[in-house]
Short mmCIF file of C-alpha atoms in Angstrom, two decimals:
data_model
loop_
_atom_site.label_atom_id
_atom_site.label_comp_id
_atom_site.label_asym_id
_atom_site.label_seq_id
_atom_site.Cartn_x
_atom_site.Cartn_y
_atom_site.Cartn_z
CA GLY A 1 -0.47 4.52 36.13
CA GLN A 2 3.32 2.67 35.35
CA LEU A 3 6.26 4.69 33.46
CA TRP A 4 7.66 3.61 31.34
CA ASP A 5 10.97 1.45 31.57
CA TRP A 6 13.30 3.85 28.96
CA SER A 7 15.61 1.41 28.56
CA VAL A 8 13.92 0.54 25.82
CA LEU A 9 15.53 3.19 23.66
CA ASP A 10 19.30 2.37 24.99
CA GLY A 11 21.09 1.96 21.66
CA CYS A 12 19.19 4.76 19.94
CA PHE A 13 21.17 7.70 20.50
CA GLY A 14 24.37 6.57 19.26
CA ASP A 15 27.63 5.55 20.75
CA THR A 16 26.56 7.81 23.80
CA LYS A 17 25.90 7.83 27.49
CA ILE A 18 22.26 10.00 26.40
CA ALA A 19 19.89 7.94 28.39
CA PRO A 20 16.25 10.19 29.10
CA THR A 21 15.90 11.83 32.54
CA ASP A 22 12.47 12.82 33.86
CA VAL A 23 11.15 15.99 34.42
CA ASP A 24 9.48 17.29 37.73
CA GLY A 25 7.43 19.74 37.00
CA LEU A 26 7.24 21.92 33.39
CA VAL A 27 5.38 25.23 32.90
CA GLU A 28 3.77 27.46 29.57
CA HIS A 29 2.83 30.30 29.22
CA ASN A 30 3.06 33.08 26.87
CA GLY A 31 5.77 30.91 24.74
CA HIS A 32 8.32 31.40 27.98
CA PHE A 33 9.11 27.86 29.69
CA LEU A 34 9.97 26.94 33.23
CA MET A 35 11.19 23.31 34.41
CA LEU A 36 11.52 22.98 38.53
CA GLU A 37 13.76 20.42 39.03
CA ALA A 38 13.29 18.86 41.80
CA LYS A 39 16.43 16.82 45.14
CA ASN A 40 16.51 16.23 47.77
CA SER A 41 19.18 18.25 50.22
CA GLY A 42 22.48 17.20 49.70
CA VAL A 43 22.16 15.40 46.41
CA THR A 44 24.42 17.00 43.42
CA ILE A 45 22.90 17.04 39.72
CA PRO A 46 23.87 14.56 37.57
CA VAL A 47 26.05 15.78 34.52
CA GLY A 48 23.67 14.39 31.65
CA GLN A 49 21.22 16.83 33.82
CA ALA A 50 23.43 19.63 34.18
CA ILE A 51 23.74 19.28 29.84
CA LEU A 52 20.31 19.58 29.71
CA HIS A 53 20.46 22.02 32.05
CA LYS A 54 22.48 24.72 30.36
CA ALA A 55 21.41 23.76 26.85
CA TRP A 56 17.31 24.56 28.17
CA LEU A 57 18.83 28.51 29.29
CA SER A 58 20.52 28.48 26.30
CA TYR A 59 16.83 29.16 24.99
CA GLN A 60 15.58 31.86 27.33
CA HIS A 61 14.28 29.32 29.50
CA SER A 62 13.57 29.24 33.29
CA LEU A 63 14.77 26.38 35.90
CA ILE A 64 14.47 26.26 39.31
CA VAL A 65 15.63 24.01 41.04
CA VAL A 66 14.34 23.03 43.93
CA TYR A 67 15.99 21.55 47.14
CA GLY A 68 14.65 19.71 50.43
CA GLU A 69 11.91 16.78 51.49
CA PRO A 70 8.84 17.01 48.93
CA GLY A 71 6.95 19.72 50.05
CA LYS A 72 9.39 21.44 52.66
CA PRO A 73 11.66 23.22 50.41
CA THR A 74 15.28 23.86 51.80
CA ARG A 75 17.22 26.03 49.16
CA LEU A 76 16.39 27.57 45.21
CA GLU A 77 18.52 28.34 42.94
CA CYS A 78 16.80 29.71 40.45
CA TYR A 79 18.05 30.57 36.72
CA LEU A 80 15.70 32.96 35.11
CA PHE A 81 14.85 34.41 31.21
CA GLY A 82 17.98 31.96 30.43
CA SER A 83 20.24 33.26 33.29
CA THR A 84 22.96 30.84 34.30
CA GLN A 85 23.23 33.35 37.08
CA ALA A 86 21.56 31.94 40.08
CA ARG A 87 18.94 34.25 41.78
CA VAL A 88 19.73 31.29 45.66
CA SER A 89 17.36 31.61 48.34
CA ASP A 90 18.53 29.42 51.56
CA PRO A 91 16.82 29.22 53.80
CA ALA A 92 13.67 28.29 51.00
CA THR A 93 10.17 28.24 52.53
CA ILE A 94 7.02 26.84 49.90
CA GLU A 95 6.24 31.01 50.53
CA SER A 96 8.96 31.42 48.25
CA LEU A 97 9.03 29.13 45.95
CA ARG A 98 5.66 30.91 45.91
CA SER A 99 6.76 33.86 45.68
CA MET A 100 9.69 32.91 43.04
CA VAL A 101 7.46 31.36 40.49
CA SER A 102 4.90 34.22 40.30
CA TYR A 103 7.61 36.55 39.86
CA TRP A 104 8.25 35.00 36.63
CA PHE A 105 4.77 34.11 35.99
CA LYS A 106 4.31 37.96 36.18
CA LYS A 107 6.89 38.65 34.08
CA VAL A 108 5.51 36.36 31.66
CA HIS A 109 2.41 37.06 31.29
CA ASP A 110 3.88 41.98 30.91
CA PHE A 111 5.20 40.02 28.30
CA THR A 112 2.38 40.50 26.28
CA THR A 113 0.80 43.30 24.32
CA HIS A 114 -2.72 43.77 25.14
#
């Protein structure tokens, strides 16, 4: 399908530079949220996105930033359950990404009382 051009919202956020950002992946389980952000190696996170990530973590949500080409991660920065201190995997692999996401899932799955 066609992607929306969010410039149609220009001017809707008052006198600011606020604009929508894309989310590369988003998962919810038992009221806990994991955002996945993909960046090519060497790409820095734009200021606006960094502000969003900080706010996201302030709600105790989780964020994993995956650096590298699609399907070939080279570095992971994992901010779990609101931590502003990243668990870094460098070098990273598909296996280390799967391991970190599985760890997150097990933690939030275990939070439920059966």
